[in-house]
Amino acid sequence: MAIKARRITRTAEKVKHEQLPPDVYEDEFPPKEIILDEGNKLVISCKRDLDMGLPRIDIRHFVTSDRYTGFTKKGVNFPLEFLCELVDTLSAVSDECESKGLFEEVE
C-alpha cells in the first residue's frame, strides 16, 4: 500500500506543476454599454465560448456602488446566430410599445 501511495503522490505533484493553457477568450471587440442610471449599466460583448470556441453574445448588468462594483449574475448569454432574431424581436416590441403610446409614459 505504501508504494502505491507514493506513486500517486508523485503523479499528483507532476500534474500540479504542469502549466495548462488559459481557457479564457478575449472580447472580439470592445464591449458596448447602455447607461441605465448613475450606478447601473448594461454591458454587451461578444466572446468565444470555452467548449467549442464559437462566438456568443453576452449581455450583463454592471453595478457601481459603495458596497460593490462589478458584474451581477443578471444577464443573458446566447450564440451569435440568434442575434439577428433578437434584434428583430426587440424592434417588434419597440413598435408595439410605440403604437400603444408607452414611450410617452416614461419620458
PDB file of N, CA and C in Angstrom:
ATOM      1  N   MET A   1       0.819  -1.199   0.000  1.00  0.00           N
ATOM      2  CA  MET A   1       0.000   0.000   0.000  1.00  0.00           C
ATOM      3  C   MET A   1       0.861   1.260   0.000  1.00  0.00           C
ATOM      4  N   ALA A   2       1.914   1.274   0.731  1.00  0.00           N
ATOM      5  CA  ALA A   2       2.747   2.475   0.825  1.00  0.00           C
ATOM      6  C   ALA A   2       3.352   2.825  -0.527  1.00  0.00           C
ATOM      7  N   ILE A   3       3.716   1.819  -1.307  1.00  0.00           N
ATOM      8  CA  ILE A   3       4.305   2.065  -2.626  1.00  0.00           C
ATOM      9  C   ILE A   3       3.286   2.727  -3.541  1.00  0.00           C
ATOM     10  N   LYS A   4       2.054   2.251  -3.549  1.00  0.00           N
ATOM     11  CA  LYS A   4       1.019   2.862  -4.376  1.00  0.00           C
ATOM     12  C   LYS A   4       0.769   4.299  -3.961  1.00  0.00           C
ATOM     13  N   ALA A   5       0.769   4.577  -2.681  1.00  0.00           N
ATOM     14  CA  ALA A   5       0.546   5.935  -2.196  1.00  0.00           C
ATOM     15  C   ALA A   5       1.644   6.869  -2.676  1.00  0.00           C
ATOM     16  N   ARG A   6       2.885   6.398  -2.680  1.00  0.00           N
ATOM     17  CA  ARG A   6       3.986   7.243  -3.162  1.00  0.00           C
ATOM     18  C   ARG A   6       3.840   7.535  -4.653  1.00  0.00           C
ATOM     19  N   ARG A   7       3.460   6.532  -5.424  1.00  0.00           N
ATOM     20  CA  ARG A   7       3.294   6.724  -6.861  1.00  0.00           C
ATOM     21  C   ARG A   7       2.187   7.740  -7.143  1.00  0.00           C
ATOM     22  N   ILE A   8       1.102   7.645  -6.440  1.00  0.00           N
ATOM     23  CA  ILE A   8       0.011   8.598  -6.607  1.00  0.00           C
ATOM     24  C   ILE A   8       0.480   9.999  -6.258  1.00  0.00           C
ATOM     25  N   THR A   9       1.245  10.134  -5.183  1.00  0.00           N
ATOM     26  CA  THR A   9       1.744  11.442  -4.756  1.00  0.00           C
ATOM     27  C   THR A   9       2.659  12.028  -5.825  1.00  0.00           C
ATOM     28  N   ARG A  10       3.549  11.222  -6.371  1.00  0.00           N
ATOM     29  CA  ARG A  10       4.449  11.725  -7.417  1.00  0.00           C
ATOM     30  C   ARG A  10       3.662  12.170  -8.649  1.00  0.00           C
ATOM     31  N   THR A  11       2.671  11.402  -9.035  1.00  0.00           N
ATOM     32  CA  THR A  11       1.842  11.761 -10.182  1.00  0.00           C
ATOM     33  C   THR A  11       1.083  13.050  -9.902  1.00  0.00           C
ATOM     34  N   ALA A  12       0.525  13.171  -8.712  1.00  0.00           N
ATOM     35  CA  ALA A  12      -0.206  14.382  -8.353  1.00  0.00           C
ATOM     36  C   ALA A  12       0.712  15.588  -8.356  1.00  0.00           C
ATOM     37  N   GLU A  13       1.944  15.427  -7.849  1.00  0.00           N
ATOM     38  CA  GLU A  13       2.897  16.540  -7.856  1.00  0.00           C
ATOM     39  C   GLU A  13       3.246  16.938  -9.283  1.00  0.00           C
ATOM     40  N   LYS A  14       3.436  15.965 -10.156  1.00  0.00           N
ATOM     41  CA  LYS A  14       3.765  16.254 -11.551  1.00  0.00           C
ATOM     42  C   LYS A  14       2.635  17.039 -12.216  1.00  0.00           C
ATOM     43  N   VAL A  15       1.387  16.609 -12.033  1.00  0.00           N
ATOM     44  CA  VAL A  15       0.238  17.300 -12.609  1.00  0.00           C
ATOM     45  C   VAL A  15       0.110  18.690 -12.031  1.00  0.00           C
ATOM     46  N   LYS A  16       0.372  18.829 -10.747  1.00  0.00           N
ATOM     47  CA  LYS A  16       0.241  20.123 -10.064  1.00  0.00           C
ATOM     48  C   LYS A  16       1.185  21.159 -10.658  1.00  0.00           C
ATOM     49  N   HIS A  17       2.362  20.745 -11.096  1.00  0.00           N
ATOM     50  CA  HIS A  17       3.360  21.693 -11.585  1.00  0.00           C
ATOM     51  C   HIS A  17       3.275  21.954 -13.083  1.00  0.00           C
ATOM     52  N   GLU A  18       2.477  21.172 -13.804  1.00  0.00           N
ATOM     53  CA  GLU A  18       2.323  21.407 -15.240  1.00  0.00           C
ATOM     54  C   GLU A  18       1.514  22.674 -15.471  1.00  0.00           C
ATOM     55  N   GLN A  19       1.894  23.435 -16.471  1.00  0.00           N
ATOM     56  CA  GLN A  19       1.169  24.655 -16.823  1.00  0.00           C
ATOM     57  C   GLN A  19       0.148  24.336 -17.899  1.00  0.00           C
ATOM     58  N   LEU A  20      -1.094  24.662 -17.640  1.00  0.00           N
ATOM     59  CA  LEU A  20      -2.151  24.478 -18.627  1.00  0.00           C
ATOM     60  C   LEU A  20      -2.395  25.795 -19.359  1.00  0.00           C
ATOM     61  N   PRO A  21      -2.772  25.738 -20.634  1.00  0.00           N
ATOM     62  CA  PRO A  21      -3.054  26.989 -21.347  1.00  0.00           C
ATOM     63  C   PRO A  21      -4.306  27.646 -20.771  1.00  0.00           C
ATOM     64  N   PRO A  22      -4.324  28.953 -20.765  1.00  0.00           N
ATOM     65  CA  PRO A  22      -5.517  29.624 -20.234  1.00  0.00           C
ATOM     66  C   PRO A  22      -6.713  29.368 -21.144  1.00  0.00           C
ATOM     67  N   ASP A  23      -7.871  29.097 -20.548  1.00  0.00           N
ATOM     68  CA  ASP A  23      -9.065  28.876 -21.348  1.00  0.00           C
ATOM     69  C   ASP A  23      -9.991  30.083 -21.236  1.00  0.00           C
ATOM     70  N   VAL A  24      -9.400  31.237 -21.476  1.00  0.00           N
ATOM     71  CA  VAL A  24     -10.151  32.483 -21.437  1.00  0.00           C
ATOM     72  C   VAL A  24      -9.987  33.161 -22.793  1.00  0.00           C
ATOM     73  N   TYR A  25     -11.098  33.484 -23.397  1.00  0.00           N
ATOM     74  CA  TYR A  25     -11.067  34.191 -24.666  1.00  0.00           C
ATOM     75  C   TYR A  25     -11.260  35.681 -24.416  1.00  0.00           C
ATOM     76  N   GLU A  26     -10.575  36.479 -25.179  1.00  0.00           N
ATOM     77  CA  GLU A  26     -10.730  37.930 -25.105  1.00  0.00           C
ATOM     78  C   GLU A  26     -12.000  38.328 -25.855  1.00  0.00           C
ATOM     79  N   ASP A  27     -12.488  39.541 -25.572  1.00  0.00           N
ATOM     80  CA  ASP A  27     -13.625  40.067 -26.321  1.00  0.00           C
ATOM     81  C   ASP A  27     -13.245  40.192 -27.792  1.00  0.00           C
ATOM     82  N   GLU A  28     -14.192  39.911 -28.668  1.00  0.00           N
ATOM     83  CA  GLU A  28     -13.963  40.039 -30.104  1.00  0.00           C
ATOM     84  C   GLU A  28     -13.844  41.509 -30.516  1.00  0.00           C
ATOM     85  N   PHE A  29     -14.467  42.396 -29.755  1.00  0.00           N
ATOM     86  CA  PHE A  29     -14.397  43.843 -29.976  1.00  0.00           C
ATOM     87  C   PHE A  29     -14.650  44.500 -28.629  1.00  0.00           C
ATOM     88  N   PRO A  30     -14.326  45.790 -28.486  1.00  0.00           N
ATOM     89  CA  PRO A  30     -14.577  46.450 -27.197  1.00  0.00           C
ATOM     90  C   PRO A  30     -16.068  46.386 -26.847  1.00  0.00           C
ATOM     91  N   PRO A  31     -16.391  46.032 -25.599  1.00  0.00           N
ATOM     92  CA  PRO A  31     -17.796  45.936 -25.199  1.00  0.00           C
ATOM     93  C   PRO A  31     -18.538  47.259 -25.363  1.00  0.00           C
ATOM     94  N   LYS A  32     -19.812  47.168 -25.677  1.00  0.00           N
ATOM     95  CA  LYS A  32     -20.696  48.333 -25.793  1.00  0.00           C
ATOM     96  C   LYS A  32     -21.468  48.476 -24.493  1.00  0.00           C
ATOM     97  N   GLU A  33     -21.829  49.699 -24.143  1.00  0.00           N
ATOM     98  CA  GLU A  33     -22.527  49.944 -22.884  1.00  0.00           C
ATOM     99  C   GLU A  33     -23.804  50.740 -23.109  1.00  0.00           C
ATOM    100  N   ILE A  34     -24.807  50.422 -22.312  1.00  0.00           N
ATOM    101  CA  ILE A  34     -26.043  51.203 -22.259  1.00  0.00           C
ATOM    102  C   ILE A  34     -26.186  51.669 -20.816  1.00  0.00           C
ATOM    103  N   ILE A  35     -26.092  52.977 -20.591  1.00  0.00           N
ATOM    104  CA  ILE A  35     -26.211  53.535 -19.246  1.00  0.00           C
ATOM    105  C   ILE A  35     -27.686  53.536 -18.855  1.00  0.00           C
ATOM    106  N   LEU A  36     -27.991  52.864 -17.743  1.00  0.00           N
ATOM    107  CA  LEU A  36     -29.368  52.813 -17.250  1.00  0.00           C
ATOM    108  C   LEU A  36     -29.641  53.962 -16.289  1.00  0.00           C
ATOM    109  N   ASP A  37     -28.738  54.182 -15.362  1.00  0.00           N
ATOM    110  CA  ASP A  37     -28.777  55.319 -14.444  1.00  0.00           C
ATOM    111  C   ASP A  37     -27.386  55.478 -13.844  1.00  0.00           C
ATOM    112  N   GLU A  38     -27.248  56.271 -12.802  1.00  0.00           N
ATOM    113  CA  GLU A  38     -25.929  56.616 -12.279  1.00  0.00           C
ATOM    114  C   GLU A  38     -25.087  55.413 -11.864  1.00  0.00           C
ATOM    115  N   GLY A  39     -25.672  54.376 -11.334  1.00  0.00           N
ATOM    116  CA  GLY A  39     -24.886  53.244 -10.858  1.00  0.00           C
ATOM    117  C   GLY A  39     -25.119  51.943 -11.601  1.00  0.00           C
ATOM    118  N   ASN A  40     -25.841  52.006 -12.698  1.00  0.00           N
ATOM    119  CA  ASN A  40     -26.196  50.782 -13.412  1.00  0.00           C
ATOM    120  C   ASN A  40     -26.024  50.941 -14.916  1.00  0.00           C
ATOM    121  N   LYS A  41     -25.515  49.892 -15.532  1.00  0.00           N
ATOM    122  CA  LYS A  41     -25.412  49.886 -16.986  1.00  0.00           C
ATOM    123  C   LYS A  41     -25.486  48.453 -17.489  1.00  0.00           C
ATOM    124  N   LEU A  42     -25.819  48.309 -18.742  1.00  0.00           N
ATOM    125  CA  LEU A  42     -25.765  47.021 -19.419  1.00  0.00           C
ATOM    126  C   LEU A  42     -24.487  46.997 -20.244  1.00  0.00           C
ATOM    127  N   VAL A  43     -23.773  45.896 -20.189  1.00  0.00           N
ATOM    128  CA  VAL A  43     -22.552  45.733 -20.978  1.00  0.00           C
ATOM    129  C   VAL A  43     -22.798  44.595 -21.959  1.00  0.00           C
ATOM    130  N   ILE A  44     -22.609  44.895 -23.231  1.00  0.00           N
ATOM    131  CA  ILE A  44     -22.865  43.930 -24.294  1.00  0.00           C
ATOM    132  C   ILE A  44     -21.533  43.598 -24.966  1.00  0.00           C
ATOM    133  N   SER A  45     -21.190  42.314 -24.961  1.00  0.00           N
ATOM    134  CA  SER A  45     -19.912  41.905 -25.540  1.00  0.00           C
ATOM    135  C   SER A  45     -20.082  40.640 -26.364  1.00  0.00           C
ATOM    136  N   CYS A  46     -19.062  40.352 -27.143  1.00  0.00           N
ATOM    137  CA  CYS A  46     -19.036  39.130 -27.949  1.00  0.00           C
ATOM    138  C   CYS A  46     -17.735  38.403 -27.615  1.00  0.00           C
ATOM    139  N   LYS A  47     -17.891  37.209 -27.040  1.00  0.00           N
ATOM    140  CA  LYS A  47     -16.735  36.381 -26.683  1.00  0.00           C
ATOM    141  C   LYS A  47     -16.946  34.993 -27.261  1.00  0.00           C
ATOM    142  N   ARG A  48     -15.887  34.237 -27.287  1.00  0.00           N
ATOM    143  CA  ARG A  48     -15.988  32.854 -27.735  1.00  0.00           C
ATOM    144  C   ARG A  48     -16.234  31.954 -26.533  1.00  0.00           C
ATOM    145  N   ASP A  49     -17.055  30.919 -26.738  1.00  0.00           N
ATOM    146  CA  ASP A  49     -17.341  30.020 -25.611  1.00  0.00           C
ATOM    147  C   ASP A  49     -16.146  29.104 -25.353  1.00  0.00           C
ATOM    148  N   LEU A  50     -16.115  28.545 -24.170  1.00  0.00           N
ATOM    149  CA  LEU A  50     -14.980  27.732 -23.764  1.00  0.00           C
ATOM    150  C   LEU A  50     -15.022  26.323 -24.341  1.00  0.00           C
ATOM    151  N   ASP A  51     -16.192  25.850 -24.714  1.00  0.00           N
ATOM    152  CA  ASP A  51     -16.306  24.480 -25.208  1.00  0.00           C
ATOM    153  C   ASP A  51     -15.795  24.333 -26.641  1.00  0.00           C
ATOM    154  N   MET A  52     -16.390  25.072 -27.553  1.00  0.00           N
ATOM    155  CA  MET A  52     -16.065  24.897 -28.965  1.00  0.00           C
ATOM    156  C   MET A  52     -15.417  26.138 -29.586  1.00  0.00           C
ATOM    157  N   GLY A  53     -15.304  27.211 -28.828  1.00  0.00           N
ATOM    158  CA  GLY A  53     -14.687  28.424 -29.349  1.00  0.00           C
ATOM    159  C   GLY A  53     -15.570  29.213 -30.290  1.00  0.00           C
ATOM    160  N   LEU A  54     -16.888  28.972 -30.250  1.00  0.00           N
ATOM    161  CA  LEU A  54     -17.815  29.686 -31.126  1.00  0.00           C
ATOM    162  C   LEU A  54     -18.214  31.013 -30.484  1.00  0.00           C
ATOM    163  N   PRO A  55     -18.462  32.059 -31.294  1.00  0.00           N
ATOM    164  CA  PRO A  55     -18.820  33.365 -30.736  1.00  0.00           C
ATOM    165  C   PRO A  55     -20.188  33.357 -30.066  1.00  0.00           C
ATOM    166  N   ARG A  56     -20.261  34.065 -28.942  1.00  0.00           N
ATOM    167  CA  ARG A  56     -21.503  34.189 -28.175  1.00  0.00           C
ATOM    168  C   ARG A  56     -21.679  35.648 -27.777  1.00  0.00           C
ATOM    169  N   ILE A  57     -22.921  36.073 -27.702  1.00  0.00           N
ATOM    170  CA  ILE A  57     -23.250  37.417 -27.235  1.00  0.00           C
ATOM    171  C   ILE A  57     -23.525  37.330 -25.740  1.00  0.00           C
ATOM    172  N   ASP A  58     -22.973  38.258 -24.987  1.00  0.00           N
ATOM    173  CA  ASP A  58     -23.170  38.287 -23.541  1.00  0.00           C
ATOM    174  C   ASP A  58     -23.687  39.673 -23.163  1.00  0.00           C
ATOM    175  N   ILE A  59     -24.834  39.710 -22.500  1.00  0.00           N
ATOM    176  CA  ILE A  59     -25.424  40.966 -22.029  1.00  0.00           C
ATOM    177  C   ILE A  59     -25.495  40.873 -20.516  1.00  0.00           C
ATOM    178  N   ARG A  60     -24.753  41.733 -19.822  1.00  0.00           N
ATOM    179  CA  ARG A  60     -24.638  41.670 -18.364  1.00  0.00           C
ATOM    180  C   ARG A  60     -25.001  42.991 -17.716  1.00  0.00           C
ATOM    181  N   HIS A  61     -25.510  42.904 -16.511  1.00  0.00           N
ATOM    182  CA  HIS A  61     -25.803  44.074 -15.679  1.00  0.00           C
ATOM    183  C   HIS A  61     -24.543  44.393 -14.873  1.00  0.00           C
ATOM    184  N   PHE A  62     -24.076  45.643 -14.962  1.00  0.00           N
ATOM    185  CA  PHE A  62     -22.887  46.096 -14.241  1.00  0.00           C
ATOM    186  C   PHE A  62     -23.313  47.160 -13.247  1.00  0.00           C
ATOM    187  N   VAL A  63     -22.895  47.004 -11.988  1.00  0.00           N
ATOM    188  CA  VAL A  63     -23.287  47.903 -10.907  1.00  0.00           C
ATOM    189  C   VAL A  63     -22.060  48.618 -10.361  1.00  0.00           C
ATOM    190  N   THR A  64     -22.220  49.903 -10.072  1.00  0.00           N
ATOM    191  CA  THR A  64     -21.185  50.670  -9.390  1.00  0.00           C
ATOM    192  C   THR A  64     -21.820  51.285  -8.145  1.00  0.00           C
ATOM    193  N   SER A  65     -21.367  50.841  -6.967  1.00  0.00           N
ATOM    194  CA  SER A  65     -21.916  51.368  -5.720  1.00  0.00           C
ATOM    195  C   SER A  65     -20.820  51.383  -4.656  1.00  0.00           C
ATOM    196  N   ASP A  66     -21.170  51.863  -3.466  1.00  0.00           N
ATOM    197  CA  ASP A  66     -20.207  51.895  -2.369  1.00  0.00           C
ATOM    198  C   ASP A  66     -19.835  50.485  -1.913  1.00  0.00           C
ATOM    199  N   ARG A  67     -20.796  49.586  -1.934  1.00  0.00           N
ATOM    200  CA  ARG A  67     -20.567  48.229  -1.438  1.00  0.00           C
ATOM    201  C   ARG A  67     -19.989  47.286  -2.481  1.00  0.00           C
ATOM    202  N   TYR A  68     -20.334  47.492  -3.756  1.00  0.00           N
ATOM    203  CA  TYR A  68     -19.915  46.547  -4.786  1.00  0.00           C
ATOM    204  C   TYR A  68     -19.801  47.243  -6.132  1.00  0.00           C
ATOM    205  N   THR A  69     -18.754  46.918  -6.851  1.00  0.00           N
ATOM    206  CA  THR A  69     -18.597  47.378  -8.227  1.00  0.00           C
ATOM    207  C   THR A  69     -18.223  46.172  -9.077  1.00  0.00           C
ATOM    208  N   GLY A  70     -19.044  45.889 -10.055  1.00  0.00           N
ATOM    209  CA  GLY A  70     -18.762  44.761 -10.939  1.00  0.00           C
ATOM    210  C   GLY A  70     -20.033  44.196 -11.541  1.00  0.00           C
ATOM    211  N   PHE A  71     -19.862  43.081 -12.238  1.00  0.00           N
ATOM    212  CA  PHE A  71     -20.989  42.426 -12.883  1.00  0.00           C
ATOM    213  C   PHE A  71     -21.825  41.675 -11.852  1.00  0.00           C
ATOM    214  N   THR A  72     -23.128  41.688 -12.062  1.00  0.00           N
ATOM    215  CA  THR A  72     -24.026  40.887 -11.233  1.00  0.00           C
ATOM    216  C   THR A  72     -24.271  39.562 -11.952  1.00  0.00           C
ATOM    217  N   LYS A  73     -25.062  38.712 -11.350  1.00  0.00           N
ATOM    218  CA  LYS A  73     -25.415  37.450 -12.003  1.00  0.00           C
ATOM    219  C   LYS A  73     -26.512  37.657 -13.041  1.00  0.00           C
ATOM    220  N   LYS A  74     -27.088  38.852 -13.057  1.00  0.00           N
ATOM    221  CA  LYS A  74     -28.164  39.122 -14.008  1.00  0.00           C
ATOM    222  C   LYS A  74     -27.592  39.321 -15.400  1.00  0.00           C
ATOM    223  N   GLY A  75     -28.142  38.610 -16.334  1.00  0.00           N
ATOM    224  CA  GLY A  75     -27.686  38.750 -17.705  1.00  0.00           C
ATOM    225  C   GLY A  75     -28.086  37.550 -18.524  1.00  0.00           C
ATOM    226  N   VAL A  76     -27.673  37.592 -19.760  1.00  0.00           N
ATOM    227  CA  VAL A  76     -28.011  36.504 -20.685  1.00  0.00           C
ATOM    228  C   VAL A  76     -26.828  36.296 -21.624  1.00  0.00           C
ATOM    229  N   ASN A  77     -26.634  35.043 -22.003  1.00  0.00           N
ATOM    230  CA  ASN A  77     -25.547  34.664 -22.887  1.00  0.00           C
ATOM    231  C   ASN A  77     -26.133  33.705 -23.920  1.00  0.00           C
ATOM    232  N   PHE A  78     -25.922  33.999 -25.204  1.00  0.00           N
ATOM    233  CA  PHE A  78     -26.517  33.158 -26.250  1.00  0.00           C
ATOM    234  C   PHE A  78     -25.620  33.136 -27.482  1.00  0.00           C
ATOM    235  N   PRO A  79     -25.768  32.108 -28.331  1.00  0.00           N
ATOM    236  CA  PRO A  79     -24.956  32.004 -29.548  1.00  0.00           C
ATOM    237  C   PRO A  79     -25.196  33.188 -30.493  1.00  0.00           C
ATOM    238  N   LEU A  80     -24.157  33.608 -31.157  1.00  0.00           N
ATOM    239  CA  LEU A  80     -24.216  34.735 -32.086  1.00  0.00           C
ATOM    240  C   LEU A  80     -25.290  34.543 -33.153  1.00  0.00           C
ATOM    241  N   GLU A  81     -25.564  33.310 -33.538  1.00  0.00           N
ATOM    242  CA  GLU A  81     -26.533  33.045 -34.609  1.00  0.00           C
ATOM    243  C   GLU A  81     -27.933  33.555 -34.279  1.00  0.00           C
ATOM    244  N   PHE A  82     -28.244  33.809 -32.983  1.00  0.00           N
ATOM    245  CA  PHE A  82     -29.563  34.294 -32.604  1.00  0.00           C
ATOM    246  C   PHE A  82     -29.628  35.824 -32.480  1.00  0.00           C
ATOM    247  N   LEU A  83     -28.527  36.516 -32.735  1.00  0.00           N
ATOM    248  CA  LEU A  83     -28.501  37.973 -32.562  1.00  0.00           C
ATOM    249  C   LEU A  83     -29.481  38.682 -33.497  1.00  0.00           C
ATOM    250  N   CYS A  84     -29.503  38.321 -34.760  1.00  0.00           N
ATOM    251  CA  CYS A  84     -30.424  38.971 -35.710  1.00  0.00           C
ATOM    252  C   CYS A  84     -31.875  38.764 -35.303  1.00  0.00           C
ATOM    253  N   GLU A  85     -32.204  37.571 -34.835  1.00  0.00           N
ATOM    254  CA  GLU A  85     -33.564  37.287 -34.383  1.00  0.00           C
ATOM    255  C   GLU A  85     -33.897  38.131 -33.147  1.00  0.00           C
ATOM    256  N   LEU A  86     -32.938  38.288 -32.236  1.00  0.00           N
ATOM    257  CA  LEU A  86     -33.159  39.126 -31.056  1.00  0.00           C
ATOM    258  C   LEU A  86     -33.398  40.580 -31.461  1.00  0.00           C
ATOM    259  N   VAL A  87     -32.597  41.087 -32.376  1.00  0.00           N
ATOM    260  CA  VAL A  87     -32.752  42.475 -32.842  1.00  0.00           C
ATOM    261  C   VAL A  87     -34.131  42.662 -33.491  1.00  0.00           C
ATOM    262  N   ASP A  88     -34.538  41.719 -34.324  1.00  0.00           N
ATOM    263  CA  ASP A  88     -35.859  41.796 -34.959  1.00  0.00           C
ATOM    264  C   ASP A  88     -36.976  41.770 -33.916  1.00  0.00           C
ATOM    265  N   THR A  89     -36.839  40.901 -32.915  1.00  0.00           N
ATOM    266  CA  THR A  89     -37.849  40.791 -31.867  1.00  0.00           C
ATOM    267  C   THR A  89     -37.910  42.062 -31.034  1.00  0.00           C
ATOM    268  N   LEU A  90     -36.741  42.621 -30.693  1.00  0.00           N
ATOM    269  CA  LEU A  90     -36.714  43.877 -29.937  1.00  0.00           C
ATOM    270  C   LEU A  90     -37.342  45.008 -30.746  1.00  0.00           C
ATOM    271  N   SER A  91     -37.104  45.012 -32.045  1.00  0.00           N
ATOM    272  CA  SER A  91     -37.714  46.018 -32.914  1.00  0.00           C
ATOM    273  C   SER A  91     -39.233  45.879 -32.908  1.00  0.00           C
ATOM    274  N   ALA A  92     -39.723  44.640 -32.962  1.00  0.00           N
ATOM    275  CA  ALA A  92     -41.176  44.399 -32.937  1.00  0.00           C
ATOM    276  C   ALA A  92     -41.764  44.850 -31.595  1.00  0.00           C
ATOM    277  N   VAL A  93     -41.064  44.569 -30.502  1.00  0.00           N
ATOM    278  CA  VAL A  93     -41.529  45.015 -29.186  1.00  0.00           C
ATOM    279  C   VAL A  93     -41.539  46.537 -29.123  1.00  0.00           C
ATOM    280  N   SER A  94     -40.512  47.167 -29.661  1.00  0.00           N
ATOM    281  CA  SER A  94     -40.446  48.627 -29.693  1.00  0.00           C
ATOM    282  C   SER A  94     -41.606  49.213 -30.497  1.00  0.00           C
ATOM    283  N   ASP A  95     -41.912  48.610 -31.636  1.00  0.00           N
ATOM    284  CA  ASP A  95     -43.038  49.061 -32.454  1.00  0.00           C
ATOM    285  C   ASP A  95     -44.355  48.949 -31.694  1.00  0.00           C
ATOM    286  N   GLU A  96     -44.549  47.835 -30.982  1.00  0.00           N
ATOM    287  CA  GLU A  96     -45.768  47.642 -30.191  1.00  0.00           C
ATOM    288  C   GLU A  96     -45.871  48.695 -29.079  1.00  0.00           C
ATOM    289  N   CYS A  97     -44.755  48.947 -28.410  1.00  0.00           N
ATOM    290  CA  CYS A  97     -44.753  49.969 -27.350  1.00  0.00           C
ATOM    291  C   CYS A  97     -45.071  51.345 -27.928  1.00  0.00           C
ATOM    292  N   GLU A  98     -44.505  51.624 -29.096  1.00  0.00           N
ATOM    293  CA  GLU A  98     -44.761  52.903 -29.777  1.00  0.00           C
ATOM    294  C   GLU A  98     -46.240  53.036 -30.130  1.00  0.00           C
ATOM    295  N   SER A  99     -46.824  51.978 -30.699  1.00  0.00           N
ATOM    296  CA  SER A  99     -48.224  52.045 -31.122  1.00  0.00           C
ATOM    297  C   SER A  99     -49.177  52.199 -29.934  1.00  0.00           C
ATOM    298  N   LYS A 100     -48.800  51.720 -28.787  1.00  0.00           N
ATOM    299  CA  LYS A 100     -49.644  51.837 -27.595  1.00  0.00           C
ATOM    300  C   LYS A 100     -49.340  53.105 -26.792  1.00  0.00           C
ATOM    301  N   GLY A 101     -48.361  53.893 -27.253  1.00  0.00           N
ATOM    302  CA  GLY A 101     -48.033  55.150 -26.561  1.00  0.00           C
ATOM    303  C   GLY A 101     -47.278  54.962 -25.255  1.00  0.00           C
ATOM    304  N   LEU A 102     -46.647  53.823 -25.086  1.00  0.00           N
ATOM    305  CA  LEU A 102     -45.956  53.541 -23.825  1.00  0.00           C
ATOM    306  C   LEU A 102     -44.696  54.380 -23.638  1.00  0.00           C
ATOM    307  N   PHE A 103     -44.046  54.768 -24.732  1.00  0.00           N
ATOM    308  CA  PHE A 103     -42.845  55.590 -24.604  1.00  0.00           C
ATOM    309  C   PHE A 103     -43.166  56.965 -24.025  1.00  0.00           C
ATOM    310  N   GLU A 104     -44.369  57.465 -24.307  1.00  0.00           N
ATOM    311  CA  GLU A 104     -44.781  58.761 -23.787  1.00  0.00           C
ATOM    312  C   GLU A 104     -44.904  58.739 -22.269  1.00  0.00           C
ATOM    313  N   GLU A 105     -45.229  57.578 -21.695  1.00  0.00           N
ATOM    314  CA  GLU A 105     -45.375  57.441 -20.245  1.00  0.00           C
ATOM    315  C   GLU A 105     -44.051  57.536 -19.512  1.00  0.00           C
ATOM    316  N   VAL A 106     -42.963  57.166 -20.153  1.00  0.00           N
ATOM    317  CA  VAL A 106     -41.666  57.128 -19.474  1.00  0.00           C
ATOM    318  C   VAL A 106     -40.812  58.354 -19.753  1.00  0.00           C
ATOM    319  N   GLU A 107     -41.250  59.234 -20.637  1.00  0.00           N
ATOM    320  CA  GLU A 107     -40.442  60.425 -20.959  1.00  0.00           C
ATOM    321  C   GLU A 107     -40.630  61.513 -19.941  1.00  0.00           C
TER     322      GLU A 107
END
